[in-house]
Amino acid sequence: NIMSGNHVSFLQNVYLAADVYAACLQHALTTEKEEVMGLLIGEVDRENAASHIMACIILHRSDKQPDRVEISPEQLCEATIYADKLAQKLNRPLQVLGWYHSHPHITVCPSHIDLRTQSTYQTLDQLFVGLIFSVYASDSGSVNNKVELICFQARGNDNSLHRREIPLTIKPCQLNTHNLRAITDLPNILMKEVLDISNTINDTGDEFAKLHNNALKTLQQTEIASTVTLPMCDFLELRLNSVTTRLRELELLKEQLKAQVDLMSR
Ligand code: ZN
């Protein structure tokens, strides 16, 4: 059935806030070795079957198997609590409305597992949406990394699932506090993943194994600091500088306009 009541049962349009796009993409770019994932939060316009994505949650991965992008019920519950808090703060009807994950070195096409996962979410909410970021897929003859993004839903039944591509618009916006926090939290989440794995391994009593694992842990932490934290600090500092400059320009303009008004009112 295509129509249920007055509402269309699949998405027509998805609008993604630019700062959420930046946060998701940054998350996707943190590793080319494994898939990363998160949940999307925003407003669903059921009348027009459109979704407005306004925030995201970067998920901590407990299971580091390749091609295992499953969301645990606990994570979904945490995301719902976060969405409720944000909804109160922004005074908007926000909810968890989708998920995203990365495809390092492969195309944006959703795998069969992706389509099955997506289809399961659609049984809970038929407007649930999936985003896939393809990263580190290099064109032959080019040194640049190619980034591709797909917005999709699943259609068909379990025996033959297909993807339905949804038109996606990235909406310009300012860097919102909650999304800035999502971006700056990323190094902490990555560090926690390293520590969690290292702690479980170090439960075995072997001293040489401990020594080796601690060295590996330090190496991984250094890598996070140099590839994620430092570039992020540089970027945020640049942004601060440009905002400060713009602020000064506007202050100057304000003074000039004030002077003009003074002259005119004399
Ligand atoms: Zn996938």
PDB file of C-alpha atoms and ligand atoms in Angstrom:
ATOM      1  CA  ASN A   1       0.000   0.000   0.000  1.00  0.00           C
ATOM      2  CA  ILE A   2       1.385   3.363  -1.008  1.00  0.00           C
ATOM      3  CA  MET A   3      -1.027   5.503   0.949  1.00  0.00           C
ATOM      4  CA  SER A   4      -1.996   5.017   4.555  1.00  0.00           C
ATOM      5  CA  GLY A   5      -4.641   7.507   5.556  1.00  0.00           C
ATOM      6  CA  ASN A   6      -3.683  10.831   4.055  1.00  0.00           C
ATOM      7  CA  HIS A   7       0.003  10.182   4.461  1.00  0.00           C
ATOM      8  CA  VAL A   8       2.459   8.752   1.974  1.00  0.00           C
ATOM      9  CA  SER A   9       4.160   5.675   3.398  1.00  0.00           C
ATOM     10  CA  PHE A  10       7.630   6.403   2.101  1.00  0.00           C
ATOM     11  CA  LEU A  11       9.857   9.454   2.288  1.00  0.00           C
ATOM     12  CA  GLN A  12       9.723  12.103  -0.425  1.00  0.00           C
ATOM     13  CA  ASN A  13      12.452  14.477   0.752  1.00  0.00           C
ATOM     14  CA  VAL A  14      15.215  14.659   3.327  1.00  0.00           C
ATOM     15  CA  TYR A  15      16.809  17.906   4.508  1.00  0.00           C
ATOM     16  CA  LEU A  16      20.160  17.602   6.273  1.00  0.00           C
ATOM     17  CA  ALA A  17      21.539  20.526   8.302  1.00  0.00           C
ATOM     18  CA  ALA A  18      25.062  21.412   7.143  1.00  0.00           C
ATOM     19  CA  ASP A  19      26.571  21.105  10.630  1.00  0.00           C
ATOM     20  CA  VAL A  20      25.149  17.582  11.016  1.00  0.00           C
ATOM     21  CA  TYR A  21      26.583  16.718   7.605  1.00  0.00           C
ATOM     22  CA  ALA A  22      29.972  17.968   8.821  1.00  0.00           C
ATOM     23  CA  ALA A  23      29.760  15.918  12.028  1.00  0.00           C
ATOM     24  CA  CYS A  24      28.756  12.691  10.234  1.00  0.00           C
ATOM     25  CA  LEU A  25      31.368  13.125   7.527  1.00  0.00           C
ATOM     26  CA  GLN A  26      34.085  13.815  10.067  1.00  0.00           C
ATOM     27  CA  HIS A  27      33.065  10.667  11.920  1.00  0.00           C
ATOM     28  CA  ALA A  28      33.130   8.643   8.676  1.00  0.00           C
ATOM     29  CA  LEU A  29      36.616   9.960   7.879  1.00  0.00           C
ATOM     30  CA  THR A  30      38.107   8.876  11.226  1.00  0.00           C
ATOM     31  CA  THR A  31      38.881   5.396   9.975  1.00  0.00           C
ATOM     32  CA  GLU A  32      39.382   3.707   6.636  1.00  0.00           C
ATOM     33  CA  LYS A  33      39.655   0.276   8.238  1.00  0.00           C
ATOM     34  CA  GLU A  34      36.127  -0.239   9.502  1.00  0.00           C
ATOM     35  CA  GLU A  35      32.582   1.011   9.207  1.00  0.00           C
ATOM     36  CA  VAL A  36      31.386   3.573  11.731  1.00  0.00           C
ATOM     37  CA  MET A  37      27.805   4.459  12.510  1.00  0.00           C
ATOM     38  CA  GLY A  38      25.425   6.761  14.292  1.00  0.00           C
ATOM     39  CA  LEU A  39      21.808   7.804  14.690  1.00  0.00           C
ATOM     40  CA  LEU A  40      20.018  10.822  13.227  1.00  0.00           C
ATOM     41  CA  ILE A  41      17.660  13.129  15.086  1.00  0.00           C
ATOM     42  CA  GLY A  42      15.227  15.707  13.768  1.00  0.00           C
ATOM     43  CA  GLU A  43      11.685  16.599  12.838  1.00  0.00           C
ATOM     44  CA  VAL A  44       9.431  14.464  10.682  1.00  0.00           C
ATOM     45  CA  ASP A  45       6.873  16.306   8.583  1.00  0.00           C
ATOM     46  CA  ARG A  46       4.360  13.472   8.051  1.00  0.00           C
ATOM     47  CA  GLU A  47       2.019  15.620   5.964  1.00  0.00           C
ATOM     48  CA  ASN A  48       4.675  16.049   3.257  1.00  0.00           C
ATOM     49  CA  ALA A  49       6.633  12.856   4.034  1.00  0.00           C
ATOM     50  CA  ALA A  50       9.772  14.924   4.624  1.00  0.00           C
ATOM     51  CA  SER A  51      12.489  14.605   7.254  1.00  0.00           C
ATOM     52  CA  HIS A  52      14.549  17.454   8.656  1.00  0.00           C
ATOM     53  CA  ILE A  53      17.759  16.114  10.207  1.00  0.00           C
ATOM     54  CA  MET A  54      19.015  18.505  12.897  1.00  0.00           C
ATOM     55  CA  ALA A  55      21.363  16.474  15.095  1.00  0.00           C
ATOM     56  CA  CYS A  56      23.225  13.197  15.255  1.00  0.00           C
ATOM     57  CA  ILE A  57      24.603  10.776  17.793  1.00  0.00           C
ATOM     58  CA  ILE A  58      27.958   9.182  17.148  1.00  0.00           C
ATOM     59  CA  LEU A  59      27.747   5.598  18.321  1.00  0.00           C
ATOM     60  CA  HIS A  60      30.476   3.933  20.266  1.00  0.00           C
ATOM     61  CA  ARG A  61      31.262   0.570  18.739  1.00  0.00           C
ATOM     62  CA  SER A  62      31.472  -2.367  21.050  1.00  0.00           C
ATOM     63  CA  ASP A  63      31.600  -4.966  18.280  1.00  0.00           C
ATOM     64  CA  LYS A  64      34.482  -4.248  15.921  1.00  0.00           C
ATOM     65  CA  GLN A  65      33.645  -6.879  13.324  1.00  0.00           C
ATOM     66  CA  PRO A  66      33.788  -5.754   9.695  1.00  0.00           C
ATOM     67  CA  ASP A  67      30.376  -5.162   8.110  1.00  0.00           C
ATOM     68  CA  ARG A  68      28.686  -5.395  11.472  1.00  0.00           C
ATOM     69  CA  VAL A  69      26.676  -2.255  11.847  1.00  0.00           C
ATOM     70  CA  GLU A  70      24.077  -3.145  14.401  1.00  0.00           C
ATOM     71  CA  ILE A  71      22.459  -0.762  16.823  1.00  0.00           C
ATOM     72  CA  SER A  72      21.802  -2.237  20.249  1.00  0.00           C
ATOM     73  CA  PRO A  73      18.476  -1.560  22.022  1.00  0.00           C
ATOM     74  CA  GLU A  74      20.461   0.285  24.728  1.00  0.00           C
ATOM     75  CA  GLN A  75      21.963   2.629  22.142  1.00  0.00           C
ATOM     76  CA  LEU A  76      18.549   3.262  20.620  1.00  0.00           C
ATOM     77  CA  CYS A  77      17.172   4.004  24.070  1.00  0.00           C
ATOM     78  CA  GLU A  78      20.048   6.399  24.852  1.00  0.00           C
ATOM     79  CA  ALA A  79      19.443   8.160  21.537  1.00  0.00           C
ATOM     80  CA  THR A  80      15.739   8.557  22.326  1.00  0.00           C
ATOM     81  CA  ILE A  81      16.582  10.123  25.696  1.00  0.00           C
ATOM     82  CA  TYR A  82      19.029  12.514  23.993  1.00  0.00           C
ATOM     83  CA  ALA A  83      16.390  13.409  21.373  1.00  0.00           C
ATOM     84  CA  ASP A  84      13.845  14.160  24.130  1.00  0.00           C
ATOM     85  CA  LYS A  85      16.313  16.389  25.992  1.00  0.00           C
ATOM     86  CA  LEU A  86      17.204  18.262  22.818  1.00  0.00           C
ATOM     87  CA  ALA A  87      13.503  18.593  21.949  1.00  0.00           C
ATOM     88  CA  GLN A  88      12.879  20.299  25.288  1.00  0.00           C
ATOM     89  CA  LYS A  89      15.885  22.562  24.910  1.00  0.00           C
ATOM     90  CA  LEU A  90      15.038  23.660  21.364  1.00  0.00           C
ATOM     91  CA  ASN A  91      11.279  23.455  21.922  1.00  0.00           C
ATOM     92  CA  ARG A  92      10.778  21.384  18.769  1.00  0.00           C
ATOM     93  CA  PRO A  93       9.184  17.945  18.290  1.00  0.00           C
ATOM     94  CA  LEU A  94      12.422  16.010  17.742  1.00  0.00           C
ATOM     95  CA  GLN A  95      12.793  12.254  17.460  1.00  0.00           C
ATOM     96  CA  VAL A  96      15.250   9.614  16.295  1.00  0.00           C
ATOM     97  CA  LEU A  97      14.418   9.502  12.570  1.00  0.00           C
ATOM     98  CA  GLY A  98      17.250   7.620  10.920  1.00  0.00           C
ATOM     99  CA  TRP A  99      20.759   6.190  10.986  1.00  0.00           C
ATOM    100  CA  TYR A 100      24.006   6.656   9.100  1.00  0.00           C
ATOM    101  CA  HIS A 101      27.091   4.554   8.544  1.00  0.00           C
ATOM    102  CA  SER A 102      30.278   4.657   6.527  1.00  0.00           C
ATOM    103  CA  HIS A 103      31.559   2.531   3.674  1.00  0.00           C
ATOM    104  CA  PRO A 104      35.341   2.934   3.607  1.00  0.00           C
ATOM    105  CA  HIS A 105      36.864   1.948   0.251  1.00  0.00           C
ATOM    106  CA  ILE A 106      33.558   0.713  -1.181  1.00  0.00           C
ATOM    107  CA  THR A 107      30.658   2.339  -3.036  1.00  0.00           C
ATOM    108  CA  VAL A 108      27.657   3.935  -1.365  1.00  0.00           C
ATOM    109  CA  CYS A 109      25.382   1.065  -2.414  1.00  0.00           C
ATOM    110  CA  PRO A 110      23.617  -0.420   0.624  1.00  0.00           C
ATOM    111  CA  SER A 111      24.559  -4.070   1.194  1.00  0.00           C
ATOM    112  CA  HIS A 112      21.913  -6.728   1.691  1.00  0.00           C
ATOM    113  CA  ILE A 113      22.472  -6.491   5.453  1.00  0.00           C
ATOM    114  CA  ASP A 114      22.021  -2.707   5.243  1.00  0.00           C
ATOM    115  CA  LEU A 115      18.715  -3.129   3.384  1.00  0.00           C
ATOM    116  CA  ARG A 116      17.502  -5.711   5.893  1.00  0.00           C
ATOM    117  CA  THR A 117      18.421  -3.445   8.829  1.00  0.00           C
ATOM    118  CA  GLN A 118      16.751  -0.492   7.118  1.00  0.00           C
ATOM    119  CA  SER A 119      13.633  -2.535   6.398  1.00  0.00           C
ATOM    120  CA  THR A 120      13.386  -3.536  10.076  1.00  0.00           C
ATOM    121  CA  TYR A 121      13.483   0.118  11.147  1.00  0.00           C
ATOM    122  CA  GLN A 122      10.820   0.971   8.578  1.00  0.00           C
ATOM    123  CA  THR A 123       8.448  -1.483  10.220  1.00  0.00           C
ATOM    124  CA  LEU A 124       8.813   0.623  13.383  1.00  0.00           C
ATOM    125  CA  ASP A 125       8.527   3.945  11.531  1.00  0.00           C
ATOM    126  CA  GLN A 126       7.818   3.922   7.813  1.00  0.00           C
ATOM    127  CA  LEU A 127       9.579   7.268   7.343  1.00  0.00           C
ATOM    128  CA  PHE A 128      12.851   6.067   8.943  1.00  0.00           C
ATOM    129  CA  VAL A 129      15.803   6.966   6.740  1.00  0.00           C
ATOM    130  CA  GLY A 130      19.300   5.619   6.092  1.00  0.00           C
ATOM    131  CA  LEU A 131      22.388   7.572   5.033  1.00  0.00           C
ATOM    132  CA  ILE A 132      25.607   5.988   3.773  1.00  0.00           C
ATOM    133  CA  PHE A 133      28.877   7.884   3.421  1.00  0.00           C
ATOM    134  CA  SER A 134      31.344   6.272   1.045  1.00  0.00           C
ATOM    135  CA  VAL A 135      34.846   7.451   1.978  1.00  0.00           C
ATOM    136  CA  TYR A 136      38.411   6.730   0.876  1.00  0.00           C
ATOM    137  CA  ALA A 137      37.180   5.325  -2.423  1.00  0.00           C
ATOM    138  CA  SER A 138      39.800   6.685  -4.801  1.00  0.00           C
ATOM    139  CA  ASP A 139      39.243   7.049  -8.527  1.00  0.00           C
ATOM    140  CA  SER A 140      41.946   5.442 -10.572  1.00  0.00           C
ATOM    141  CA  GLY A 141      44.319   8.168 -11.738  1.00  0.00           C
ATOM    142  CA  SER A 142      43.364  10.531  -8.923  1.00  0.00           C
ATOM    143  CA  VAL A 143      45.094  11.058  -5.605  1.00  0.00           C
ATOM    144  CA  ASN A 144      42.037  12.673  -4.072  1.00  0.00           C
ATOM    145  CA  ASN A 145      39.670  10.839  -1.779  1.00  0.00           C
ATOM    146  CA  LYS A 146      36.187  10.646  -3.136  1.00  0.00           C
ATOM    147  CA  VAL A 147      33.267  11.169  -0.786  1.00  0.00           C
ATOM    148  CA  GLU A 148      29.796  10.061  -1.779  1.00  0.00           C
ATOM    149  CA  LEU A 149      26.553  10.181   0.127  1.00  0.00           C
ATOM    150  CA  ILE A 150      23.352   8.256  -0.449  1.00  0.00           C
ATOM    151  CA  CYS A 151      19.985   8.713   1.227  1.00  0.00           C
ATOM    152  CA  PHE A 152      17.811   5.616   0.984  1.00  0.00           C
ATOM    153  CA  GLN A 153      14.914   3.534   2.163  1.00  0.00           C
ATOM    154  CA  ALA A 154      14.238  -0.151   1.590  1.00  0.00           C
ATOM    155  CA  ARG A 155      11.375  -1.375  -0.562  1.00  0.00           C
ATOM    156  CA  GLY A 156      10.070  -4.827  -1.348  1.00  0.00           C
ATOM    157  CA  ASN A 157       9.783  -7.819   0.962  1.00  0.00           C
ATOM    158  CA  ASP A 158      12.376  -9.930   2.748  1.00  0.00           C
ATOM    159  CA  ASN A 159      12.901 -12.174  -0.287  1.00  0.00           C
ATOM    160  CA  SER A 160      13.720  -9.314  -2.603  1.00  0.00           C
ATOM    161  CA  LEU A 161      14.748  -6.058  -0.983  1.00  0.00           C
ATOM    162  CA  HIS A 162      15.716  -3.056  -3.072  1.00  0.00           C
ATOM    163  CA  ARG A 163      16.755   0.459  -2.291  1.00  0.00           C
ATOM    164  CA  ARG A 164      14.709   3.537  -2.968  1.00  0.00           C
ATOM    165  CA  GLU A 165      16.872   6.628  -3.273  1.00  0.00           C
ATOM    166  CA  ILE A 166      15.453   9.704  -1.530  1.00  0.00           C
ATOM    167  CA  PRO A 167      16.286  13.239  -2.733  1.00  0.00           C
ATOM    168  CA  LEU A 168      18.602  14.845  -0.189  1.00  0.00           C
ATOM    169  CA  THR A 169      19.187  18.568   0.341  1.00  0.00           C
ATOM    170  CA  ILE A 170      21.972  19.904   2.562  1.00  0.00           C
ATOM    171  CA  LYS A 171      20.666  23.015   4.284  1.00  0.00           C
ATOM    172  CA  PRO A 172      23.125  25.803   5.147  1.00  0.00           C
ATOM    173  CA  CYS A 173      23.070  26.698   8.830  1.00  0.00           C
ATOM    174  CA  GLN A 174      25.235  28.012  11.618  1.00  0.00           C
ATOM    175  CA  LEU A 175      27.252  25.638  13.756  1.00  0.00           C
ATOM    176  CA  ASN A 176      24.796  24.765  16.531  1.00  0.00           C
ATOM    177  CA  THR A 177      26.072  24.119  20.044  1.00  0.00           C
ATOM    178  CA  HIS A 178      24.735  20.562  20.237  1.00  0.00           C
ATOM    179  CA  ASN A 179      26.367  19.637  16.914  1.00  0.00           C
ATOM    180  CA  LEU A 180      29.625  21.341  17.854  1.00  0.00           C
ATOM    181  CA  ARG A 181      29.570  19.132  20.956  1.00  0.00           C
ATOM    182  CA  ALA A 182      28.991  16.030  18.793  1.00  0.00           C
ATOM    183  CA  ILE A 183      32.024  16.985  16.715  1.00  0.00           C
ATOM    184  CA  THR A 184      34.305  17.705  19.672  1.00  0.00           C
ATOM    185  CA  ASP A 185      33.178  14.551  21.521  1.00  0.00           C
ATOM    186  CA  LEU A 186      34.494  12.352  18.738  1.00  0.00           C
ATOM    187  CA  PRO A 187      38.088  11.977  20.049  1.00  0.00           C
ATOM    188  CA  ASN A 188      36.712  10.950  23.476  1.00  0.00           C
ATOM    189  CA  ILE A 189      34.526   8.259  21.925  1.00  0.00           C
ATOM    190  CA  LEU A 190      37.444   6.919  19.892  1.00  0.00           C
ATOM    191  CA  MET A 191      39.742   6.921  22.949  1.00  0.00           C
ATOM    192  CA  LYS A 192      37.092   5.041  24.913  1.00  0.00           C
ATOM    193  CA  GLU A 193      36.911   2.354  22.232  1.00  0.00           C
ATOM    194  CA  VAL A 194      40.677   1.871  22.429  1.00  0.00           C
ATOM    195  CA  LEU A 195      40.603   1.702  26.246  1.00  0.00           C
ATOM    196  CA  ASP A 196      37.662  -0.733  26.330  1.00  0.00           C
ATOM    197  CA  ILE A 197      39.398  -3.190  24.029  1.00  0.00           C
ATOM    198  CA  SER A 198      42.714  -2.823  25.827  1.00  0.00           C
ATOM    199  CA  ASN A 199      41.070  -3.408  29.234  1.00  0.00           C
ATOM    200  CA  THR A 200      39.356  -6.623  28.167  1.00  0.00           C
ATOM    201  CA  ILE A 201      42.589  -7.995  26.707  1.00  0.00           C
ATOM    202  CA  ASN A 202      44.642  -7.050  29.768  1.00  0.00           C
ATOM    203  CA  ASP A 203      42.442  -9.241  31.969  1.00  0.00           C
ATOM    204  CA  THR A 204      44.652 -12.170  31.057  1.00  0.00           C
ATOM    205  CA  GLY A 205      47.658 -12.455  33.372  1.00  0.00           C
ATOM    206  CA  ASP A 206      50.477 -12.722  30.818  1.00  0.00           C
ATOM    207  CA  GLU A 207      53.007  -9.891  31.489  1.00  0.00           C
ATOM    208  CA  PHE A 208      54.494  -9.867  27.979  1.00  0.00           C
ATOM    209  CA  ALA A 209      51.055  -9.717  26.443  1.00  0.00           C
ATOM    210  CA  LYS A 210      50.237  -6.772  28.735  1.00  0.00           C
ATOM    211  CA  LEU A 211      53.409  -4.965  27.724  1.00  0.00           C
ATOM    212  CA  HIS A 212      52.667  -5.465  24.044  1.00  0.00           C
ATOM    213  CA  ASN A 213      49.026  -4.408  24.397  1.00  0.00           C
ATOM    214  CA  ASN A 214      49.910  -1.295  26.371  1.00  0.00           C
ATOM    215  CA  ALA A 215      52.379  -0.273  23.668  1.00  0.00           C
ATOM    216  CA  LEU A 216      49.670  -0.832  21.052  1.00  0.00           C
ATOM    217  CA  LYS A 217      47.200   1.202  23.088  1.00  0.00           C
ATOM    218  CA  THR A 218      49.647   4.132  23.261  1.00  0.00           C
ATOM    219  CA  LEU A 219      50.211   3.905  19.524  1.00  0.00           C
ATOM    220  CA  GLN A 220      46.469   3.979  18.796  1.00  0.00           C
ATOM    221  CA  GLN A 221      45.913   6.901  21.160  1.00  0.00           C
ATOM    222  CA  THR A 222      48.721   8.853  19.520  1.00  0.00           C
ATOM    223  CA  GLU A 223      47.161   8.129  16.151  1.00  0.00           C
ATOM    224  CA  ILE A 224      43.774   9.482  17.287  1.00  0.00           C
ATOM    225  CA  ALA A 225      45.422  12.601  18.678  1.00  0.00           C
ATOM    226  CA  SER A 226      47.355  13.311  15.492  1.00  0.00           C
ATOM    227  CA  THR A 227      44.735  12.373  12.882  1.00  0.00           C
ATOM    228  CA  VAL A 228      41.538  13.514  14.629  1.00  0.00           C
ATOM    229  CA  THR A 229      42.132  15.825  17.586  1.00  0.00           C
ATOM    230  CA  LEU A 230      44.861  18.073  16.193  1.00  0.00           C
ATOM    231  CA  PRO A 231      43.259  18.748  12.783  1.00  0.00           C
ATOM    232  CA  MET A 232      39.980  19.443  14.599  1.00  0.00           C
ATOM    233  CA  CYS A 233      41.664  21.988  16.896  1.00  0.00           C
ATOM    234  CA  ASP A 234      43.269  23.641  13.856  1.00  0.00           C
ATOM    235  CA  PHE A 235      39.934  23.793  12.062  1.00  0.00           C
ATOM    236  CA  LEU A 236      38.079  25.211  15.076  1.00  0.00           C
ATOM    237  CA  GLU A 237      40.796  27.815  15.630  1.00  0.00           C
ATOM    238  CA  LEU A 238      40.563  28.901  11.979  1.00  0.00           C
ATOM    239  CA  ARG A 239      36.804  29.151  12.342  1.00  0.00           C
ATOM    240  CA  LEU A 240      37.164  31.182  15.528  1.00  0.00           C
ATOM    241  CA  ASN A 241      39.558  33.556  13.759  1.00  0.00           C
ATOM    242  CA  SER A 242      37.227  34.095  10.823  1.00  0.00           C
ATOM    243  CA  VAL A 243      34.228  34.614  13.105  1.00  0.00           C
ATOM    244  CA  THR A 244      36.210  37.110  15.215  1.00  0.00           C
ATOM    245  CA  THR A 245      37.268  39.006  12.100  1.00  0.00           C
ATOM    246  CA  ARG A 246      33.682  39.098  10.832  1.00  0.00           C
ATOM    247  CA  LEU A 247      32.517  40.289  14.245  1.00  0.00           C
ATOM    248  CA  ARG A 248      35.021  43.151  14.149  1.00  0.00           C
ATOM    249  CA  GLU A 249      33.873  44.123  10.641  1.00  0.00           C
ATOM    250  CA  LEU A 250      30.265  44.191  11.774  1.00  0.00           C
ATOM    251  CA  GLU A 251      31.108  46.244  14.874  1.00  0.00           C
ATOM    252  CA  LEU A 252      32.872  48.773  12.625  1.00  0.00           C
ATOM    253  CA  LEU A 253      29.889  48.886  10.287  1.00  0.00           C
ATOM    254  CA  LYS A 254      27.592  49.446  13.255  1.00  0.00           C
ATOM    255  CA  GLU A 255      29.704  52.407  14.426  1.00  0.00           C
ATOM    256  CA  GLN A 256      29.629  53.935  10.928  1.00  0.00           C
ATOM    257  CA  LEU A 257      25.853  53.547  10.636  1.00  0.00           C
ATOM    258  CA  LYS A 258      25.388  55.034  14.094  1.00  0.00           C
ATOM    259  CA  ALA A 259      27.468  58.045  13.082  1.00  0.00           C
ATOM    260  CA  GLN A 260      25.333  58.483   9.956  1.00  0.00           C
ATOM    261  CA  VAL A 261      22.122  58.322  11.972  1.00  0.00           C
ATOM    262  CA  ASP A 262      23.552  60.923  14.379  1.00  0.00           C
ATOM    263  CA  LEU A 263      24.358  63.226  11.451  1.00  0.00           C
ATOM    264  CA  MET A 264      20.899  62.853   9.962  1.00  0.00           C
ATOM    265  CA  SER A 265      19.059  63.466  13.229  1.00  0.00           C
ATOM    266  CA  ARG A 266      20.901  66.712  13.843  1.00  0.00           C
TER     267      ARG A 266
HETATM  268 ZN    ZN B   1      26.743  -0.799   4.751  1.00  0.00          ZN
END
